């Protein structure tokens, strides 16, 4: 890294604190009103920031390059044990096992010295990713968030209920072309109860290095190139897992 670029990154890092104060949205706005109970886990001055046009064009993020990627998972709350029982029985008997009942999110990381910036993109029930034509007419229907300097807060973006705060790494098994064949559980990021951070933010095993660094606008645009574009949410065929996997494969 040359001195000029290093100075620029240092300037951006110093600007991030100001950008947070000016651009940050309350943690309650990141989640729906039914899920604001988790906002107590967030520290007031270090909350998720919406990736919107203001942030995409901010000076603070002009030189930041995301170089690592990953997929995180959290168990979904189910209404009763019947769903789990049916899934277990099916997977014992069928050669085509059902996917796990868990929510997944795509995460990318930028490194500025010993500090990190996290990009978190999720697709869930009620979300819709517009086509290019729909975006021209109506704008964005989905937004990612960034979290500055705080791995715990990045993982908390997946948490919607205080009764389920365990978040873990999903490790993709890839084919020769970088496509995901299957996902296996990796180490924990947060543990339950209390959403305590158990991962080391400097642990390289938590991340897959990208072949090419990506800017924040490039990551944001990838959401509109996934296989989920123009389709309503549908469990197991057009859901959080297909979105996270598609983002992972696109961020090559």
PDB file of C-alpha atoms in Angstrom:
ATOM      1  CA  UNK A   1       0.000   0.000   0.000  1.00  0.00           C
ATOM      2  CA  UNK A   2       1.579   3.304  -1.032  1.00  0.00           C
ATOM      3  CA  UNK A   3       1.862   6.298   1.265  1.00  0.00           C
ATOM      4  CA  UNK A   4      -0.654   8.398  -0.664  1.00  0.00           C
ATOM      5  CA  UNK A   5      -3.315   5.679  -0.555  1.00  0.00           C
ATOM      6  CA  UNK A   6      -2.532   5.014   3.092  1.00  0.00           C
ATOM      7  CA  UNK A   7      -3.025   8.686   3.906  1.00  0.00           C
ATOM      8  CA  UNK A   8      -6.309   8.707   1.988  1.00  0.00           C
ATOM      9  CA  UNK A   9      -7.526   5.670   3.913  1.00  0.00           C
ATOM     10  CA  UNK A  10      -6.466   7.297   7.161  1.00  0.00           C
ATOM     11  CA  UNK A  11      -8.418  10.410   6.243  1.00  0.00           C
ATOM     12  CA  UNK A  12     -11.459   8.295   5.403  1.00  0.00           C
ATOM     13  CA  UNK A  13     -11.210   6.471   8.716  1.00  0.00           C
ATOM     14  CA  UNK A  14     -11.141   9.756  10.610  1.00  0.00           C
ATOM     15  CA  UNK A  15     -14.154  10.913   8.622  1.00  0.00           C
ATOM     16  CA  UNK A  16     -16.157   7.803   9.441  1.00  0.00           C
ATOM     17  CA  UNK A  17     -16.972   9.020  12.935  1.00  0.00           C
ATOM     18  CA  UNK A  18     -18.443  12.199  11.498  1.00  0.00           C
ATOM     19  CA  UNK A  19     -20.228  10.236   8.770  1.00  0.00           C
ATOM     20  CA  UNK A  20     -21.824   8.040  11.417  1.00  0.00           C
ATOM     21  CA  UNK A  21     -23.166  11.005  13.352  1.00  0.00           C
ATOM     22  CA  UNK A  22     -24.493  12.656  10.199  1.00  0.00           C
ATOM     23  CA  UNK A  23     -25.804   9.649   8.283  1.00  0.00           C
ATOM     24  CA  UNK A  24     -26.588   6.956  10.842  1.00  0.00           C
ATOM     25  CA  UNK A  25     -30.152   5.796  11.354  1.00  0.00           C
ATOM     26  CA  UNK A  26     -31.416   4.596  14.716  1.00  0.00           C
ATOM     27  CA  UNK A  27     -30.971   0.863  15.275  1.00  0.00           C
ATOM     28  CA  UNK A  28     -34.740   0.578  15.595  1.00  0.00           C
ATOM     29  CA  UNK A  29     -35.028   1.682  11.959  1.00  0.00           C
ATOM     30  CA  UNK A  30     -32.818  -1.178  10.784  1.00  0.00           C
ATOM     31  CA  UNK A  31     -35.393  -3.666  12.057  1.00  0.00           C
ATOM     32  CA  UNK A  32     -39.166  -3.725  11.810  1.00  0.00           C
ATOM     33  CA  UNK A  33     -41.168  -2.387  14.803  1.00  0.00           C
ATOM     34  CA  UNK A  34     -41.884  -5.942  15.955  1.00  0.00           C
ATOM     35  CA  UNK A  35     -38.160  -6.567  16.353  1.00  0.00           C
ATOM     36  CA  UNK A  36     -36.922  -3.403  18.084  1.00  0.00           C
ATOM     37  CA  UNK A  37     -36.382  -5.329  21.319  1.00  0.00           C
ATOM     38  CA  UNK A  38     -32.893  -6.189  20.083  1.00  0.00           C
ATOM     39  CA  UNK A  39     -31.848  -2.528  19.827  1.00  0.00           C
ATOM     40  CA  UNK A  40     -30.716  -2.616  23.457  1.00  0.00           C
ATOM     41  CA  UNK A  41     -27.726  -4.704  22.308  1.00  0.00           C
ATOM     42  CA  UNK A  42     -26.415  -1.777  20.247  1.00  0.00           C
ATOM     43  CA  UNK A  43     -24.254   0.993  21.636  1.00  0.00           C
ATOM     44  CA  UNK A  44     -25.719   4.401  20.828  1.00  0.00           C
ATOM     45  CA  UNK A  45     -22.724   5.744  18.899  1.00  0.00           C
ATOM     46  CA  UNK A  46     -21.989   2.666  16.817  1.00  0.00           C
ATOM     47  CA  UNK A  47     -25.128   1.647  14.994  1.00  0.00           C
ATOM     48  CA  UNK A  48     -25.765   0.204  11.531  1.00  0.00           C
ATOM     49  CA  UNK A  49     -25.896   2.727   8.703  1.00  0.00           C
ATOM     50  CA  UNK A  50     -28.193   2.357   5.717  1.00  0.00           C
ATOM     51  CA  UNK A  51     -26.402   2.088   2.379  1.00  0.00           C
ATOM     52  CA  UNK A  52     -28.323   4.813   0.573  1.00  0.00           C
ATOM     53  CA  UNK A  53     -27.436   7.419  -2.047  1.00  0.00           C
ATOM     54  CA  UNK A  54     -26.007   9.738   0.618  1.00  0.00           C
ATOM     55  CA  UNK A  55     -23.598   7.113   1.931  1.00  0.00           C
ATOM     56  CA  UNK A  56     -22.705   5.819  -1.544  1.00  0.00           C
ATOM     57  CA  UNK A  57     -21.593   9.322  -2.503  1.00  0.00           C
ATOM     58  CA  UNK A  58     -19.949  10.261   0.790  1.00  0.00           C
ATOM     59  CA  UNK A  59     -16.301  11.303   0.897  1.00  0.00           C
ATOM     60  CA  UNK A  60     -15.731   9.005   3.876  1.00  0.00           C
ATOM     61  CA  UNK A  61     -16.278   5.890   1.764  1.00  0.00           C
ATOM     62  CA  UNK A  62     -14.602   6.989  -1.464  1.00  0.00           C
ATOM     63  CA  UNK A  63     -11.409   4.926  -1.089  1.00  0.00           C
ATOM     64  CA  UNK A  64     -12.645   1.985   0.964  1.00  0.00           C
ATOM     65  CA  UNK A  65     -12.165  -1.390  -0.731  1.00  0.00           C
ATOM     66  CA  UNK A  66     -13.835  -4.567   0.486  1.00  0.00           C
ATOM     67  CA  UNK A  67     -11.495  -7.520   0.117  1.00  0.00           C
ATOM     68  CA  UNK A  68     -13.092 -10.361   2.123  1.00  0.00           C
ATOM     69  CA  UNK A  69     -16.484 -12.042   2.039  1.00  0.00           C
ATOM     70  CA  UNK A  70     -18.534 -14.547   4.008  1.00  0.00           C
ATOM     71  CA  UNK A  71     -21.975 -15.916   4.771  1.00  0.00           C
ATOM     72  CA  UNK A  72     -23.390 -15.886   8.288  1.00  0.00           C
ATOM     73  CA  UNK A  73     -26.310 -17.892   9.627  1.00  0.00           C
ATOM     74  CA  UNK A  74     -28.786 -17.732  12.481  1.00  0.00           C
ATOM     75  CA  UNK A  75     -31.523 -20.177  13.398  1.00  0.00           C
ATOM     76  CA  UNK A  76     -35.000 -19.111  12.386  1.00  0.00           C
ATOM     77  CA  UNK A  77     -37.742 -19.085  14.969  1.00  0.00           C
ATOM     78  CA  UNK A  78     -40.399 -21.684  14.075  1.00  0.00           C
ATOM     79  CA  UNK A  79     -43.916 -21.703  15.452  1.00  0.00           C
ATOM     80  CA  UNK A  80     -43.690 -25.196  16.919  1.00  0.00           C
ATOM     81  CA  UNK A  81     -41.631 -28.391  16.913  1.00  0.00           C
ATOM     82  CA  UNK A  82     -43.715 -29.968  14.138  1.00  0.00           C
ATOM     83  CA  UNK A  83     -41.761 -28.190  11.406  1.00  0.00           C
ATOM     84  CA  UNK A  84     -38.448 -29.387  12.819  1.00  0.00           C
ATOM     85  CA  UNK A  85     -39.812 -32.915  13.137  1.00  0.00           C
ATOM     86  CA  UNK A  86     -41.011 -33.049   9.563  1.00  0.00           C
ATOM     87  CA  UNK A  87     -37.700 -31.712   8.306  1.00  0.00           C
ATOM     88  CA  UNK A  88     -35.743 -34.258  10.354  1.00  0.00           C
ATOM     89  CA  UNK A  89     -37.887 -37.146   9.120  1.00  0.00           C
ATOM     90  CA  UNK A  90     -37.622 -36.031   5.509  1.00  0.00           C
ATOM     91  CA  UNK A  91     -33.839 -35.699   5.686  1.00  0.00           C
ATOM     92  CA  UNK A  92     -33.510 -39.169   7.191  1.00  0.00           C
ATOM     93  CA  UNK A  93     -35.420 -40.759   4.322  1.00  0.00           C
ATOM     94  CA  UNK A  94     -34.887 -38.579   1.270  1.00  0.00           C
ATOM     95  CA  UNK A  95     -31.775 -38.381  -0.939  1.00  0.00           C
ATOM     96  CA  UNK A  96     -32.641 -34.699  -1.406  1.00  0.00           C
ATOM     97  CA  UNK A  97     -32.415 -33.172   2.090  1.00  0.00           C
ATOM     98  CA  UNK A  98     -34.276 -29.991   2.915  1.00  0.00           C
ATOM     99  CA  UNK A  99     -32.139 -26.926   3.652  1.00  0.00           C
ATOM    100  CA  UNK A 100     -31.672 -25.974   7.300  1.00  0.00           C
ATOM    101  CA  UNK A 101     -34.241 -23.714   8.936  1.00  0.00           C
ATOM    102  CA  UNK A 102     -31.933 -20.783   9.265  1.00  0.00           C
ATOM    103  CA  UNK A 103     -31.553 -17.267   7.986  1.00  0.00           C
ATOM    104  CA  UNK A 104     -28.397 -16.393   6.050  1.00  0.00           C
ATOM    105  CA  UNK A 105     -26.821 -13.072   5.189  1.00  0.00           C
ATOM    106  CA  UNK A 106     -23.963 -12.049   2.924  1.00  0.00           C
ATOM    107  CA  UNK A 107     -21.166 -10.099   4.596  1.00  0.00           C
ATOM    108  CA  UNK A 108     -18.128  -8.323   3.164  1.00  0.00           C
ATOM    109  CA  UNK A 109     -15.250  -6.741   5.059  1.00  0.00           C
ATOM    110  CA  UNK A 110     -12.929  -3.842   4.328  1.00  0.00           C
ATOM    111  CA  UNK A 111      -9.707  -3.417   6.267  1.00  0.00           C
ATOM    112  CA  UNK A 112      -8.244  -0.048   7.230  1.00  0.00           C
ATOM    113  CA  UNK A 113      -5.178  -0.904   9.262  1.00  0.00           C
ATOM    114  CA  UNK A 114      -6.466  -2.669  12.375  1.00  0.00           C
ATOM    115  CA  UNK A 115     -10.001  -1.349  11.875  1.00  0.00           C
ATOM    116  CA  UNK A 116     -12.736  -3.018   9.836  1.00  0.00           C
ATOM    117  CA  UNK A 117     -15.852  -1.930   7.973  1.00  0.00           C
ATOM    118  CA  UNK A 118     -18.601  -4.517   7.429  1.00  0.00           C
ATOM    119  CA  UNK A 119     -21.195  -4.621   4.638  1.00  0.00           C
ATOM    120  CA  UNK A 120     -24.269  -6.739   5.445  1.00  0.00           C
ATOM    121  CA  UNK A 121     -26.878  -7.617   2.808  1.00  0.00           C
ATOM    122  CA  UNK A 122     -29.990  -9.670   3.591  1.00  0.00           C
ATOM    123  CA  UNK A 123     -33.102 -10.759   1.743  1.00  0.00           C
ATOM    124  CA  UNK A 124     -36.164 -11.792   3.722  1.00  0.00           C
ATOM    125  CA  UNK A 125     -39.896 -12.263   3.684  1.00  0.00           C
ATOM    126  CA  UNK A 126     -41.519  -9.120   2.338  1.00  0.00           C
ATOM    127  CA  UNK A 127     -38.381  -7.967   0.502  1.00  0.00           C
ATOM    128  CA  UNK A 128     -38.298  -7.481  -3.234  1.00  0.00           C
ATOM    129  CA  UNK A 129     -35.326  -6.703  -5.475  1.00  0.00           C
ATOM    130  CA  UNK A 130     -36.481  -4.643  -8.454  1.00  0.00           C
ATOM    131  CA  UNK A 131     -35.398  -5.067 -12.048  1.00  0.00           C
ATOM    132  CA  UNK A 132     -33.434  -2.298 -13.749  1.00  0.00           C
ATOM    133  CA  UNK A 133     -36.595  -0.850 -15.253  1.00  0.00           C
ATOM    134  CA  UNK A 134     -38.409  -0.941 -11.919  1.00  0.00           C
ATOM    135  CA  UNK A 135     -35.502   0.821 -10.247  1.00  0.00           C
ATOM    136  CA  UNK A 136     -35.703   3.665 -12.761  1.00  0.00           C
ATOM    137  CA  UNK A 137     -39.380   4.128 -12.002  1.00  0.00           C
ATOM    138  CA  UNK A 138     -39.562   3.483  -8.275  1.00  0.00           C
ATOM    139  CA  UNK A 139     -36.015   3.468  -6.910  1.00  0.00           C
ATOM    140  CA  UNK A 140     -34.576   0.842  -4.572  1.00  0.00           C
ATOM    141  CA  UNK A 141     -36.781  -1.645  -2.734  1.00  0.00           C
ATOM    142  CA  UNK A 142     -33.952  -3.190  -0.743  1.00  0.00           C
ATOM    143  CA  UNK A 143     -31.008  -1.734   1.163  1.00  0.00           C
ATOM    144  CA  UNK A 144     -27.910  -3.131   2.792  1.00  0.00           C
ATOM    145  CA  UNK A 145     -26.214  -1.693   5.871  1.00  0.00           C
ATOM    146  CA  UNK A 146     -22.643  -1.035   6.901  1.00  0.00           C
ATOM    147  CA  UNK A 147     -21.226  -1.298  10.395  1.00  0.00           C
ATOM    148  CA  UNK A 148     -18.036   0.484  11.387  1.00  0.00           C
ATOM    149  CA  UNK A 149     -15.365  -1.067  13.605  1.00  0.00           C
ATOM    150  CA  UNK A 150     -17.647  -3.520  15.408  1.00  0.00           C
ATOM    151  CA  UNK A 151     -17.901  -7.212  14.488  1.00  0.00           C
ATOM    152  CA  UNK A 152     -20.498  -7.802  17.185  1.00  0.00           C
ATOM    153  CA  UNK A 153     -22.774  -5.117  15.798  1.00  0.00           C
ATOM    154  CA  UNK A 154     -22.344  -6.528  12.298  1.00  0.00           C
ATOM    155  CA  UNK A 155     -23.532  -9.939  13.498  1.00  0.00           C
ATOM    156  CA  UNK A 156     -26.366  -8.336  15.468  1.00  0.00           C
ATOM    157  CA  UNK A 157     -27.857  -7.228  12.146  1.00  0.00           C
ATOM    158  CA  UNK A 158     -29.065 -10.838  11.760  1.00  0.00           C
ATOM    159  CA  UNK A 159     -30.630 -10.959  15.235  1.00  0.00           C
ATOM    160  CA  UNK A 160     -34.350 -10.227  15.424  1.00  0.00           C
ATOM    161  CA  UNK A 161     -35.225 -11.824  18.755  1.00  0.00           C
ATOM    162  CA  UNK A 162     -33.522 -11.816  22.147  1.00  0.00           C
ATOM    163  CA  UNK A 163     -34.401 -15.492  22.490  1.00  0.00           C
ATOM    164  CA  UNK A 164     -32.127 -16.416  19.572  1.00  0.00           C
ATOM    165  CA  UNK A 165     -28.829 -14.540  19.424  1.00  0.00           C
ATOM    166  CA  UNK A 166     -26.374 -17.205  18.247  1.00  0.00           C
ATOM    167  CA  UNK A 167     -24.786 -16.329  14.892  1.00  0.00           C
ATOM    168  CA  UNK A 168     -22.239 -18.499  13.114  1.00  0.00           C
ATOM    169  CA  UNK A 169     -20.153 -18.652   9.974  1.00  0.00           C
ATOM    170  CA  UNK A 170     -21.464 -20.702   7.056  1.00  0.00           C
ATOM    171  CA  UNK A 171     -18.541 -22.202   5.163  1.00  0.00           C
ATOM    172  CA  UNK A 172     -19.253 -22.831   1.472  1.00  0.00           C
ATOM    173  CA  UNK A 173     -17.935 -25.928  -0.268  1.00  0.00           C
ATOM    174  CA  UNK A 174     -17.085 -24.782  -3.799  1.00  0.00           C
ATOM    175  CA  UNK A 175     -16.676 -26.463  -7.155  1.00  0.00           C
ATOM    176  CA  UNK A 176     -13.797 -25.677  -9.489  1.00  0.00           C
ATOM    177  CA  UNK A 177     -15.553 -22.593 -10.856  1.00  0.00           C
ATOM    178  CA  UNK A 178     -16.299 -21.066  -7.474  1.00  0.00           C
ATOM    179  CA  UNK A 179     -19.962 -22.086  -7.348  1.00  0.00           C
ATOM    180  CA  UNK A 180     -21.374 -23.228  -4.010  1.00  0.00           C
ATOM    181  CA  UNK A 181     -22.090 -26.956  -3.798  1.00  0.00           C
ATOM    182  CA  UNK A 182     -23.174 -26.991  -0.154  1.00  0.00           C
ATOM    183  CA  UNK A 183     -22.822 -25.107   3.113  1.00  0.00           C
ATOM    184  CA  UNK A 184     -21.373 -26.405   6.373  1.00  0.00           C
ATOM    185  CA  UNK A 185     -21.476 -24.775   9.794  1.00  0.00           C
ATOM    186  CA  UNK A 186     -18.347 -22.951  10.859  1.00  0.00           C
ATOM    187  CA  UNK A 187     -17.294 -21.257  14.104  1.00  0.00           C
ATOM    188  CA  UNK A 188     -19.592 -19.044  16.143  1.00  0.00           C
ATOM    189  CA  UNK A 189     -19.584 -15.274  15.795  1.00  0.00           C
ATOM    190  CA  UNK A 190     -22.061 -14.579  18.625  1.00  0.00           C
ATOM    191  CA  UNK A 191     -23.239 -16.957  21.311  1.00  0.00           C
ATOM    192  CA  UNK A 192     -26.534 -17.195  23.157  1.00  0.00           C
ATOM    193  CA  UNK A 193     -27.725 -15.808  25.513  1.00  0.00           C
ATOM    194  CA  UNK A 194     -26.754 -12.174  25.496  1.00  0.00           C
ATOM    195  CA  UNK A 195     -25.303 -12.008  21.972  1.00  0.00           C
ATOM    196  CA  UNK A 196     -21.759 -12.153  23.335  1.00  0.00           C
ATOM    197  CA  UNK A 197     -18.972 -11.919  20.754  1.00  0.00           C
ATOM    198  CA  UNK A 198     -16.888 -15.092  20.735  1.00  0.00           C
ATOM    199  CA  UNK A 199     -15.045 -14.693  17.431  1.00  0.00           C
ATOM    200  CA  UNK A 200     -11.739 -12.880  16.997  1.00  0.00           C
ATOM    201  CA  UNK A 201     -12.230 -10.030  14.523  1.00  0.00           C
ATOM    202  CA  UNK A 202      -8.690 -10.581  13.224  1.00  0.00           C
ATOM    203  CA  UNK A 203      -9.175 -14.327  12.578  1.00  0.00           C
ATOM    204  CA  UNK A 204      -8.573 -14.874   8.832  1.00  0.00           C
ATOM    205  CA  UNK A 205     -10.431 -18.213   8.885  1.00  0.00           C
ATOM    206  CA  UNK A 206     -13.714 -16.309   9.216  1.00  0.00           C
ATOM    207  CA  UNK A 207     -13.313 -14.875   5.724  1.00  0.00           C
ATOM    208  CA  UNK A 208     -12.825 -15.835   2.107  1.00  0.00           C
ATOM    209  CA  UNK A 209     -10.579 -13.463   0.192  1.00  0.00           C
ATOM    210  CA  UNK A 210     -12.000 -11.960  -2.984  1.00  0.00           C
ATOM    211  CA  UNK A 211      -9.967 -12.143  -6.172  1.00  0.00           C
ATOM    212  CA  UNK A 212     -10.675  -8.460  -6.801  1.00  0.00           C
ATOM    213  CA  UNK A 213     -11.379  -5.714  -4.230  1.00  0.00           C
ATOM    214  CA  UNK A 214     -14.810  -4.127  -4.492  1.00  0.00           C
ATOM    215  CA  UNK A 215     -16.075  -0.657  -3.672  1.00  0.00           C
ATOM    216  CA  UNK A 216     -19.243   0.026  -1.708  1.00  0.00           C
ATOM    217  CA  UNK A 217     -21.181   0.997  -4.879  1.00  0.00           C
ATOM    218  CA  UNK A 218     -20.027  -2.204  -6.587  1.00  0.00           C
ATOM    219  CA  UNK A 219     -21.229  -4.336  -3.675  1.00  0.00           C
ATOM    220  CA  UNK A 220     -24.499  -2.457  -3.588  1.00  0.00           C
ATOM    221  CA  UNK A 221     -25.066  -3.033  -7.316  1.00  0.00           C
ATOM    222  CA  UNK A 222     -24.448  -6.760  -6.904  1.00  0.00           C
ATOM    223  CA  UNK A 223     -27.743  -7.081  -5.045  1.00  0.00           C
ATOM    224  CA  UNK A 224     -29.448  -6.139  -8.320  1.00  0.00           C
ATOM    225  CA  UNK A 225     -27.550  -8.824 -10.235  1.00  0.00           C
ATOM    226  CA  UNK A 226     -28.509 -11.766  -8.019  1.00  0.00           C
ATOM    227  CA  UNK A 227     -30.832 -14.574  -9.038  1.00  0.00           C
ATOM    228  CA  UNK A 228     -33.507 -13.022  -6.783  1.00  0.00           C
ATOM    229  CA  UNK A 229     -34.142  -9.948  -8.940  1.00  0.00           C
ATOM    230  CA  UNK A 230     -37.732  -9.382 -10.068  1.00  0.00           C
ATOM    231  CA  UNK A 231     -39.151 -12.285  -8.065  1.00  0.00           C
ATOM    232  CA  UNK A 232     -41.217 -12.359  -4.897  1.00  0.00           C
ATOM    233  CA  UNK A 233     -39.794 -14.012  -1.806  1.00  0.00           C
ATOM    234  CA  UNK A 234     -40.436 -17.752  -1.808  1.00  0.00           C
ATOM    235  CA  UNK A 235     -39.132 -20.114   0.862  1.00  0.00           C
ATOM    236  CA  UNK A 236     -36.420 -22.486  -0.405  1.00  0.00           C
ATOM    237  CA  UNK A 237     -36.481 -21.221  -4.012  1.00  0.00           C
ATOM    238  CA  UNK A 238     -36.098 -17.432  -3.730  1.00  0.00           C
ATOM    239  CA  UNK A 239     -35.131 -16.700  -0.151  1.00  0.00           C
ATOM    240  CA  UNK A 240     -32.348 -15.465   2.111  1.00  0.00           C
ATOM    241  CA  UNK A 241     -30.175 -18.475   1.382  1.00  0.00           C
ATOM    242  CA  UNK A 242     -30.339 -18.213  -2.404  1.00  0.00           C
ATOM    243  CA  UNK A 243     -29.613 -14.473  -2.086  1.00  0.00           C
ATOM    244  CA  UNK A 244     -26.597 -14.914   0.213  1.00  0.00           C
ATOM    245  CA  UNK A 245     -25.153 -17.645  -2.003  1.00  0.00           C
ATOM    246  CA  UNK A 246     -25.688 -15.577  -5.141  1.00  0.00           C
ATOM    247  CA  UNK A 247     -23.938 -12.574  -3.577  1.00  0.00           C
ATOM    248  CA  UNK A 248     -21.036 -14.771  -2.477  1.00  0.00           C
ATOM    249  CA  UNK A 249     -20.577 -16.150  -5.978  1.00  0.00           C
ATOM    250  CA  UNK A 250     -20.837 -12.714  -7.607  1.00  0.00           C
ATOM    251  CA  UNK A 251     -18.218 -11.225  -5.266  1.00  0.00           C
ATOM    252  CA  UNK A 252     -15.509 -13.354  -6.855  1.00  0.00           C
TER     253      UNK A 252
END
